[in-house]
Amino acid sequence: MPGPSPGLRRALLGLWAALGLGLFGLSAVSQEPFWADLQPRVAFVERGGSLWLNCSTNCPRPERGGLETSLRRNGTQRGLRWLARQLVDIREPETQPVCFFRCARRTLQARGLIRTFQRPDRVELMPLPPWQPVGENFTLSCRVPGAGPRASLTLTLLRGAQELIRRSFAGEPPRARGAVLTATVLARREDHGANFSCRAELDLRPHGLGLFENSSAPRELRTFSLSPDPPRLTAPRLLEVGSERPVSCALDGLFPASEARVYLALGDQNLSPDVTLDGDALVATATATASAEQEGARQLVCNVTLGGEDRETRENVTIYSFPAPLLTLSEPSVSEGQMVTVTCTAVAQALVTLEGVPAAVPGQPAQLQLNATENDDRRNFFCDATLDVDGETLIKNRSAELRVLYAPRLDDSDCPRSWTWPEGPEQTLRCEARGNPEPSVHCARSDGGAVLALGLLGPITRALSGTYRCKAANDQGEAVKDVTLTVEYAPALDSVGCPERITWLEGTEASLSCVAHGVPPPDVICMRSGELAAVIEGLLRVTREHAGTYRCEATNPRGSAAKNVAITVEYGPRFEEPSCPSNWTWVEGSGHLFPCEVDGKPQPSVKCVGSGGATEGVLLPLAPPDPSPRAPRIPRVLAPGIYICNATNRHGSVAKTVVVSAESPPEMDESTCPSHQTWLEGAEASALACAARGRPSPGVLCSREGTPWPEQQRVSREDAGIYHCVATNEHGTDSRTVTVGVEYRPVVAELAASPPGGVRPGGNFTLTCRAEAWPPAQISWRAPPGALNIGLSSNNSTLSVAGAMGSHGGEYECAATNAHGRHARRITVRVAGPWLWVAVGGAAGGAALLAAGAGLAFYVQSTACKKGEYNVQEAESSGEAVCLNGAGGGGRGRVAGGGRGLRHSADLGVSRIPSPRGPGDAPQTHTGAYLLLYLFTYSFIYVFQLQGCHPHFLPIPPIKFL
């Protein structure tokens, strides 16, 4: 029996060396069974869609393989251990494709599941009845053909947006497709005009797809309610030929009443009704017209139709013909004393009555004769005819007027001999005469003057007064009469007899008298207004107390008239001390002018002129007696001194001396009291720099928001704030608001590290510095020498380090600086951690891993690669595929495809579908060993760098591939 090969001995020696170190144990390599895989195992595809299926195996050299399915195929791609095929036009509800490979005399299989789904593209709601009675059930039926799978389908019947019924078909077989949902619904009034619809939802979200929804077209439901009672018909029992009468038809308990249709007919005549709705009630009105062809008994029909049902009522109507009687006069117009015959006739069945006297029998005429007199003029004769129709007695009548001609007559009752009228209102003057034909009446003055407009509405004026002769005439004769017209009118006070304004001069004699016009002649009295007993009569000695308003009143039986008479008493000018003072103080800015009012009528004109010194010839502005837009301009500066004022009117003049002085109210501005003032903390306290201008000199008082001025020696920052300064003198006040700012040197109030207590190598830390100062301080930092990659915030208040190293440990200083000084604080940062033990452990572990890898590599080289085979199991478990072309043979190798082997192994962990690879696509075993040594060395160096060691002391060896 031959001994072990040299390659096997080297592999065993390496394995025992690794176990002897005691760091790692290697378990025996177990043989993984071969398998077949199908991806995706379970798939949902829309009906008619397509899908790619991937069929793969881990068998190194499969004999054959394939994909069994009844579905249509569009394309296939193959590799040594995989197969990809596209399936198209997938329509079966459920199919199970089988992936198989033949490997080592065994058949490897993987079975998948493909299910199709169909969206609810058609959602159909069955038609609703055209009309549905309220209170009865109707059926809603929804159909969704082909949609599925049914187990994922939900149907909902809706009234508008309200769900009526919702049904899910969960638990149905996977192959089931399409669904029907039926429900019985009670019709209600509020359902009239409502839209019913069906909504279908196919929920495939549990299978990784979405929610598919669709709804049917809405269908409108029309409900109705019709009372079992017949309509109420209102119509005349009798209807005369040629006449029109209203008929009406009413019915309650209708819903919807607006949908009801009404049919009205009289015999074979269709009526056009006018329908009025009131809630659930309906009233139809129409006009029935009878014709001679319809004479006799006829039926009036009313029919109300709603929802395919109707209610009807019939009434009998009798149509008859009954013309009015005929009344004739032998002569409609006769002269007084002639004979007149009156005759009344009617239809054969009617009985006539003339002036209350009936005819002997129905159908015969009635007759009357008379001798015409004046009293028969405009006499009416009446003829009545009666007729019995269908048990009801009908009456018609006719009248005729007789005209009797006679001469005019002027009676005192219709044309009085004396007329008295008030002036003003419009009146109708009447002088009427009896006679036939109607007489014409004409009234005029006998001297040919004014003519009265008889019978016309017109104004009555005093010019119409006088005696008139009235004549009445027609073709039968003439009548004459004299009448007298008197026009009375109320008193009148005009400006000639009683002027509105009278002017008297003080010290003279005068009298007040007024003359009034009126019919009858009026009485006139004048008295002072407000003094009923003070009647003015005779001559008066005029004083200014007589000035005022007097009321003169004239009275007669037709009324009274009153007039106010204004008496003005004029006198010369005179100065009064209160109204024009001798001493006056002008206040600058007050807007006041010198008030100098002078007593006198008419109002005197006043002028004040300076006398001597600075006021020589200067005019003193005067306040006008009444405010007006043309008031004198208010001066900015007024010269004090002595002024002479003169007052003049048409009755004389007078003079007065006035002494004027000038003063001003307090005034503060930016120059005397700056609005912004600055103090320095710690300086000696002082008052605010505020002063005011004004005469007399104002006093200034400053306080802080209502608080008195504090007594202190030094300025503190609490003194900053808003101060109010008020200047006061006897002419007013002025105020200023002063903002006081206190500046102070900077102080670093806070310097803190986060995290506190130090930071591990590779960690992050932040230093925060906060300073108090005014004006605000500028922040600056000083870091340990060699500290790199330091970040600062926008205002330098925060210093941050990411990935701390040993060079970042040490003392940091934060300094705050402004115009009044500088202040700094320091803080120490420590960078330390248990990394040395990690480095030693990592080095030992790396050495053990290197030894184990070397032993396995020699073993693989001495077995599988002697024949040039591809070790699929090792490639998938280690993350790369290795091919050994003989023990130590050739020495030629390369990295397969860059990182392709690593990416492929990651894909196998997800889909287990390996991509094809040739036997020469893997590096040699020596490459793996060098790679492990490289990773170990780089880890060791990185640990020492974290401890603050410089990288040039430990160079990273380059990786080599042999």
CSV table of N, CA, C and O in Angstrom, one decimal, residues 429-503:
chain,number,residue,atom,x,y,z
A,429,LEU,N,-115.5,125.4,-8.9
A,429,LEU,CA,-116.6,126.2,-8.9
A,429,LEU,C,-117.8,125.6,-9.7
A,429,LEU,O,-117.6,125.2,-10.9
A,430,ARG,N,-118.9,125.4,-9.1
A,430,ARG,CA,-120.0,124.7,-9.7
A,430,ARG,C,-121.2,125.6,-9.8
A,430,ARG,O,-121.7,126.1,-8.7
A,431,CYS,N,-121.8,125.7,-11.0
A,431,CYS,CA,-123.1,126.3,-11.2
A,431,CYS,C,-123.8,125.4,-12.2
A,431,CYS,O,-123.6,125.5,-13.4
A,432,GLU,N,-124.6,124.4,-11.7
A,432,GLU,CA,-125.1,123.4,-12.5
A,432,GLU,C,-126.6,123.6,-12.8
A,432,GLU,O,-127.3,124.1,-11.9
A,433,ALA,N,-127.0,123.3,-14.0
A,433,ALA,CA,-128.4,123.4,-14.4
A,433,ALA,C,-129.0,122.1,-14.8
A,433,ALA,O,-128.3,121.3,-15.4
A,434,ARG,N,-130.2,121.8,-14.5
A,434,ARG,CA,-130.9,120.6,-14.9
A,434,ARG,C,-131.5,120.9,-16.3
A,434,ARG,O,-132.0,121.9,-16.6
A,435,GLY,N,-131.5,119.8,-17.1
A,435,GLY,CA,-132.0,119.9,-18.4
A,435,GLY,C,-131.5,118.7,-19.3
A,435,GLY,O,-130.5,118.1,-19.0
A,436,ASN,N,-132.3,118.4,-20.3
A,436,ASN,CA,-131.9,117.4,-21.3
A,436,ASN,C,-132.2,117.9,-22.7
A,436,ASN,O,-133.4,118.2,-23.0
A,437,PRO,N,-131.2,118.0,-23.6
A,437,PRO,CA,-129.8,117.6,-23.4
A,437,PRO,C,-129.1,118.4,-22.3
A,437,PRO,O,-129.7,119.4,-21.8
A,438,GLU,N,-128.0,118.0,-21.8
A,438,GLU,CA,-127.2,118.6,-20.7
A,438,GLU,C,-127.0,120.1,-21.1
A,438,GLU,O,-126.4,120.4,-22.2
A,439,PRO,N,-127.5,121.1,-20.3
A,439,PRO,CA,-127.3,122.5,-20.7
A,439,PRO,C,-125.8,122.9,-20.5
A,439,PRO,O,-125.1,122.4,-19.7
A,440,SER,N,-125.4,123.9,-21.3
A,440,SER,CA,-124.1,124.5,-21.1
A,440,SER,C,-124.3,125.8,-20.2
A,440,SER,O,-125.3,126.5,-20.4
A,441,VAL,N,-123.5,126.0,-19.2
A,441,VAL,CA,-123.6,127.1,-18.2
A,441,VAL,C,-122.3,127.9,-18.4
A,441,VAL,O,-121.2,127.5,-18.4
A,442,HIS,N,-122.6,129.3,-18.5
A,442,HIS,CA,-121.5,130.3,-18.7
A,442,HIS,C,-121.7,131.4,-17.7
A,442,HIS,O,-122.8,132.0,-17.7
A,443,CYS,N,-120.7,131.7,-16.8
A,443,CYS,CA,-120.8,132.8,-15.8
A,443,CYS,C,-119.7,133.8,-16.1
A,443,CYS,O,-118.5,133.4,-16.2
A,444,ALA,N,-120.0,135.1,-16.3
A,444,ALA,CA,-119.1,136.1,-16.6
A,444,ALA,C,-119.6,137.4,-15.9
A,444,ALA,O,-120.7,137.6,-15.6
A,445,ARG,N,-118.6,138.4,-15.6
A,445,ARG,CA,-119.0,139.7,-15.1
A,445,ARG,C,-119.8,140.5,-16.1
A,445,ARG,O,-119.5,140.4,-17.3
A,446,SER,N,-120.7,141.2,-15.6
A,446,SER,CA,-121.5,142.0,-16.6
A,446,SER,C,-120.7,143.1,-17.3
A,446,SER,O,-121.1,143.5,-18.4
A,447,ASP,N,-119.6,143.5,-16.7
A,447,ASP,CA,-118.8,144.5,-17.4
A,447,ASP,C,-117.8,143.9,-18.4
A,447,ASP,O,-116.9,144.6,-19.0
A,448,GLY,N,-118.0,142.6,-18.7
A,448,GLY,CA,-117.1,141.9,-19.6
A,448,GLY,C,-115.8,141.5,-19.1
A,448,GLY,O,-114.8,141.3,-19.9
A,449,GLY,N,-115.6,141.5,-17.7
A,449,GLY,CA,-114.3,141.1,-17.1
A,449,GLY,C,-114.1,139.6,-17.0
A,449,GLY,O,-114.2,138.9,-18.0
A,450,ALA,N,-113.8,139.2,-15.7
A,450,ALA,CA,-113.4,137.8,-15.5
A,450,ALA,C,-114.5,136.9,-15.8
A,450,ALA,O,-115.7,137.2,-15.7
A,451,VAL,N,-114.1,135.6,-16.2
A,451,VAL,CA,-115.0,134.5,-16.5
A,451,VAL,C,-114.7,133.4,-15.5
A,451,VAL,O,-113.5,133.1,-15.4
A,452,LEU,N,-115.7,132.8,-14.9
A,452,LEU,CA,-115.5,131.7,-14.0
A,452,LEU,C,-115.3,130.4,-14.8
A,452,LEU,O,-116.1,130.1,-15.7
A,453,ALA,N,-114.3,129.6,-14.4
A,453,ALA,CA,-114.1,128.3,-15.0
A,453,ALA,C,-114.8,127.3,-14.2
A,453,ALA,O,-114.4,126.7,-13.3
A,454,LEU,N,-116.1,127.1,-14.7
A,454,LEU,CA,-117.0,126.2,-13.9
A,454,LEU,C,-116.7,124.8,-14.2
A,454,LEU,O,-116.3,124.4,-15.3
A,455,GLY,N,-116.8,124.0,-13.1
A,455,GLY,CA,-116.5,122.5,-13.2
A,455,GLY,C,-115.1,122.1,-13.3
A,455,GLY,O,-114.8,120.9,-13.4
A,456,LEU,N,-114.2,123.1,-13.3
A,456,LEU,CA,-112.7,122.8,-13.4
A,456,LEU,C,-112.1,123.1,-12.0
A,456,LEU,O,-112.4,124.1,-11.4
A,457,LEU,N,-111.1,122.3,-11.7
A,457,LEU,CA,-110.3,122.5,-10.5
A,457,LEU,C,-109.3,123.5,-10.7
A,457,LEU,O,-108.4,123.4,-11.6
A,458,GLY,N,-109.3,124.6,-9.9
A,458,GLY,CA,-108.4,125.7,-10.1
A,458,GLY,C,-108.2,126.5,-8.8
A,458,GLY,O,-109.0,126.4,-7.9
A,459,PRO,N,-107.1,127.3,-8.8
A,459,PRO,CA,-106.8,128.1,-7.6
A,459,PRO,C,-107.8,129.2,-7.4
A,459,PRO,O,-108.3,129.8,-8.4
A,460,ILE,N,-108.1,129.6,-6.2
A,460,ILE,CA,-109.0,130.7,-5.9
A,460,ILE,C,-108.1,131.9,-5.5
A,460,ILE,O,-107.4,131.8,-4.5
A,461,THR,N,-108.2,133.0,-6.3
A,461,THR,CA,-107.4,134.1,-6.0
A,461,THR,C,-108.4,135.3,-5.7
A,461,THR,O,-109.6,135.3,-6.0
A,462,ARG,N,-107.8,136.3,-5.0
A,462,ARG,CA,-108.6,137.5,-4.6
A,462,ARG,C,-109.1,138.2,-5.8
A,462,ARG,O,-110.0,139.0,-5.7
A,463,ALA,N,-108.5,138.0,-7.0
A,463,ALA,CA,-108.9,138.8,-8.2
A,463,ALA,C,-110.2,138.3,-8.7
A,463,ALA,O,-110.9,139.0,-9.5
A,464,LEU,N,-110.7,137.1,-8.2
A,464,LEU,CA,-112.0,136.6,-8.7
A,464,LEU,C,-113.2,137.2,-8.0
A,464,LEU,O,-114.3,136.9,-8.4
A,465,SER,N,-113.0,138.0,-7.0
A,465,SER,CA,-114.1,138.6,-6.2
A,465,SER,C,-114.9,139.5,-7.2
A,465,SER,O,-114.4,140.2,-8.0
A,466,GLY,N,-116.3,139.4,-7.0
A,466,GLY,CA,-117.2,140.2,-7.8
A,466,GLY,C,-118.5,139.6,-8.1
A,466,GLY,O,-118.8,138.5,-7.5
A,467,THR,N,-119.5,140.2,-9.0
A,467,THR,CA,-120.8,139.7,-9.3
A,467,THR,C,-120.7,139.2,-10.7
A,467,THR,O,-120.2,139.8,-11.6
A,468,TYR,N,-121.3,138.0,-10.9
A,468,TYR,CA,-121.3,137.3,-12.2
A,468,TYR,C,-122.7,137.0,-12.7
A,468,TYR,O,-123.6,136.8,-11.8
A,469,ARG,N,-123.0,137.0,-14.0
A,469,ARG,CA,-124.3,136.5,-14.6
A,469,ARG,C,-124.1,135.2,-15.2
A,469,ARG,O,-123.2,135.0,-16.1
A,470,CYS,N,-124.9,134.2,-14.8
A,470,CYS,CA,-124.8,132.8,-15.2
A,470,CYS,C,-125.9,132.5,-16.2
A,470,CYS,O,-127.1,132.8,-15.8
A,471,LYS,N,-125.7,131.9,-17.4
A,471,LYS,CA,-126.7,131.5,-18.3
A,471,LYS,C,-126.5,130.0,-18.6
A,471,LYS,O,-125.4,129.5,-18.9
A,472,ALA,N,-127.8,129.3,-18.6
A,472,ALA,CA,-127.8,127.9,-18.9
A,472,ALA,C,-128.7,127.7,-20.2
A,472,ALA,O,-129.8,128.3,-20.2
A,473,ALA,N,-128.2,127.0,-21.2
A,473,ALA,CA,-128.9,126.9,-22.5
A,473,ALA,C,-128.8,125.5,-23.0
A,473,ALA,O,-127.7,124.8,-22.9
A,474,ASN,N,-129.8,124.9,-23.7
A,474,ASN,CA,-129.8,123.8,-24.5
A,474,ASN,C,-130.8,124.0,-25.7
A,474,ASN,O,-131.4,125.1,-25.8
A,475,ASP,N,-131.0,122.9,-26.5
A,475,ASP,CA,-131.9,123.2,-27.6
A,475,ASP,C,-133.4,123.2,-27.3
A,475,ASP,O,-134.2,123.4,-28.1
A,476,GLN,N,-133.6,123.0,-25.9
A,476,GLN,CA,-135.0,123.1,-25.5
A,476,GLN,C,-135.3,124.4,-24.8
A,476,GLN,O,-136.5,124.7,-24.6
A,477,GLY,N,-134.3,125.3,-24.6
A,477,GLY,CA,-134.6,126.6,-24.0
A,477,GLY,C,-133.4,127.2,-23.3
A,477,GLY,O,-132.2,126.8,-23.5
A,478,GLU,N,-133.6,128.3,-22.4
A,478,GLU,CA,-132.5,129.0,-21.7
A,478,GLU,C,-133.0,129.5,-20.4
A,478,GLU,O,-134.1,129.8,-20.1
A,479,ALA,N,-132.0,129.6,-19.3
A,479,ALA,CA,-132.3,130.1,-18.0
A,479,ALA,C,-131.1,131.0,-17.6
A,479,ALA,O,-130.0,130.8,-17.9
A,480,VAL,N,-131.4,132.2,-16.8
A,480,VAL,CA,-130.4,133.2,-16.4
A,480,VAL,C,-130.5,133.5,-14.9
A,480,VAL,O,-131.6,133.5,-14.4
A,481,LYS,N,-129.3,133.7,-14.2
A,481,LYS,CA,-129.2,133.9,-12.8
A,481,LYS,C,-127.9,134.7,-12.5
A,481,LYS,O,-126.9,134.5,-13.0
A,482,ASP,N,-128.1,135.7,-11.5
A,482,ASP,CA,-126.9,136.5,-11.0
A,482,ASP,C,-126.4,135.9,-9.7
A,482,ASP,O,-127.2,135.6,-8.8
A,483,VAL,N,-125.0,135.8,-9.6
A,483,VAL,CA,-124.4,135.2,-8.4
A,483,VAL,C,-123.2,136.2,-8.0
A,483,VAL,O,-122.7,136.9,-8.9
A,484,THR,N,-122.9,136.2,-6.7
A,484,THR,CA,-121.9,137.0,-6.1
A,484,THR,C,-120.8,136.1,-5.5
A,484,THR,O,-121.1,135.2,-4.7
A,485,LEU,N,-119.5,136.4,-5.9
A,485,LEU,CA,-118.3,135.6,-5.4
A,485,LEU,C,-117.4,136.5,-4.5
A,485,LEU,O,-117.0,137.6,-4.9
A,486,THR,N,-117.3,136.1,-3.2
A,486,THR,CA,-116.4,136.8,-2.3
A,486,THR,C,-115.2,135.9,-1.9
A,486,THR,O,-115.4,134.7,-1.5
A,487,VAL,N,-113.9,136.4,-2.1
A,487,VAL,CA,-112.7,135.6,-1.8
A,487,VAL,C,-112.1,136.2,-0.5
A,487,VAL,O,-111.7,137.4,-0.5
A,488,GLU,N,-112.0,135.4,0.5
A,488,GLU,CA,-111.3,135.8,1.8
A,488,GLU,C,-109.9,135.2,1.8
A,488,GLU,O,-109.7,134.1,1.3
A,489,TYR,N,-109.0,136.0,2.4
A,489,TYR,CA,-107.6,135.5,2.5
A,489,TYR,C,-107.0,136.0,3.8
A,489,TYR,O,-107.4,137.0,4.4
A,490,ALA,N,-106.1,135.3,4.3
A,490,ALA,CA,-105.4,135.5,5.6
A,490,ALA,C,-104.5,136.8,5.5
A,490,ALA,O,-104.2,137.2,4.4
A,491,PRO,N,-104.2,137.4,6.6
A,491,PRO,CA,-103.3,138.6,6.6
A,491,PRO,C,-101.9,138.3,6.0
A,491,PRO,O,-101.4,137.2,6.1
A,492,ALA,N,-101.3,139.3,5.5
A,492,ALA,CA,-100.0,139.2,4.9
A,492,ALA,C,-99.2,140.4,5.4
A,492,ALA,O,-99.7,141.6,5.4
A,493,LEU,N,-98.0,140.2,5.8
A,493,LEU,CA,-97.0,141.3,6.2
A,493,LEU,C,-95.9,141.3,5.2
A,493,LEU,O,-95.1,140.4,5.2
A,494,ASP,N,-95.8,142.3,4.4
A,494,ASP,CA,-94.8,142.4,3.4
A,494,ASP,C,-93.7,143.3,3.9
A,494,ASP,O,-93.8,144.0,4.9
A,495,SER,N,-92.6,143.4,3.1
A,495,SER,CA,-91.4,144.2,3.5
A,495,SER,C,-91.7,145.7,3.4
A,495,SER,O,-91.0,146.5,4.0
A,496,VAL,N,-92.7,146.1,2.6
A,496,VAL,CA,-93.0,147.5,2.5
A,496,VAL,C,-93.7,148.0,3.8
A,496,VAL,O,-93.3,149.0,4.4
A,497,GLY,N,-94.7,147.3,4.2
A,497,GLY,CA,-95.5,147.7,5.3
A,497,GLY,C,-94.8,147.3,6.6
A,497,GLY,O,-95.1,147.9,7.7
A,498,CYS,N,-94.0,146.3,6.6
A,498,CYS,CA,-93.3,145.8,7.8
A,498,CYS,C,-92.0,145.2,7.5
A,498,CYS,O,-91.8,144.0,7.2
A,499,PRO,N,-90.9,146.1,7.4
A,499,PRO,CA,-89.5,145.6,7.1
A,499,PRO,C,-89.0,144.6,8.1
A,499,PRO,O,-89.3,144.7,9.3
A,500,GLU,N,-88.1,143.7,7.6
A,500,GLU,CA,-87.5,142.7,8.5
A,500,GLU,C,-86.4,143.3,9.4
A,500,GLU,O,-86.2,142.8,10.5
A,501,ARG,N,-85.7,144.3,9.0
A,501,ARG,CA,-84.6,144.9,9.8
A,501,ARG,C,-84.8,146.4,9.9
A,501,ARG,O,-85.0,147.1,8.9
A,502,ILE,N,-84.6,146.9,11.1
A,502,ILE,CA,-84.7,148.3,11.3
A,502,ILE,C,-83.5,148.7,12.2
A,502,ILE,O,-83.1,148.0,13.1
A,503,THR,N,-82.8,149.8,11.8
A,503,THR,CA,-81.6,150.2,12.5
A,503,THR,C,-81.9,151.6,13.2
A,503,THR,O,-82.4,152.5,12.5
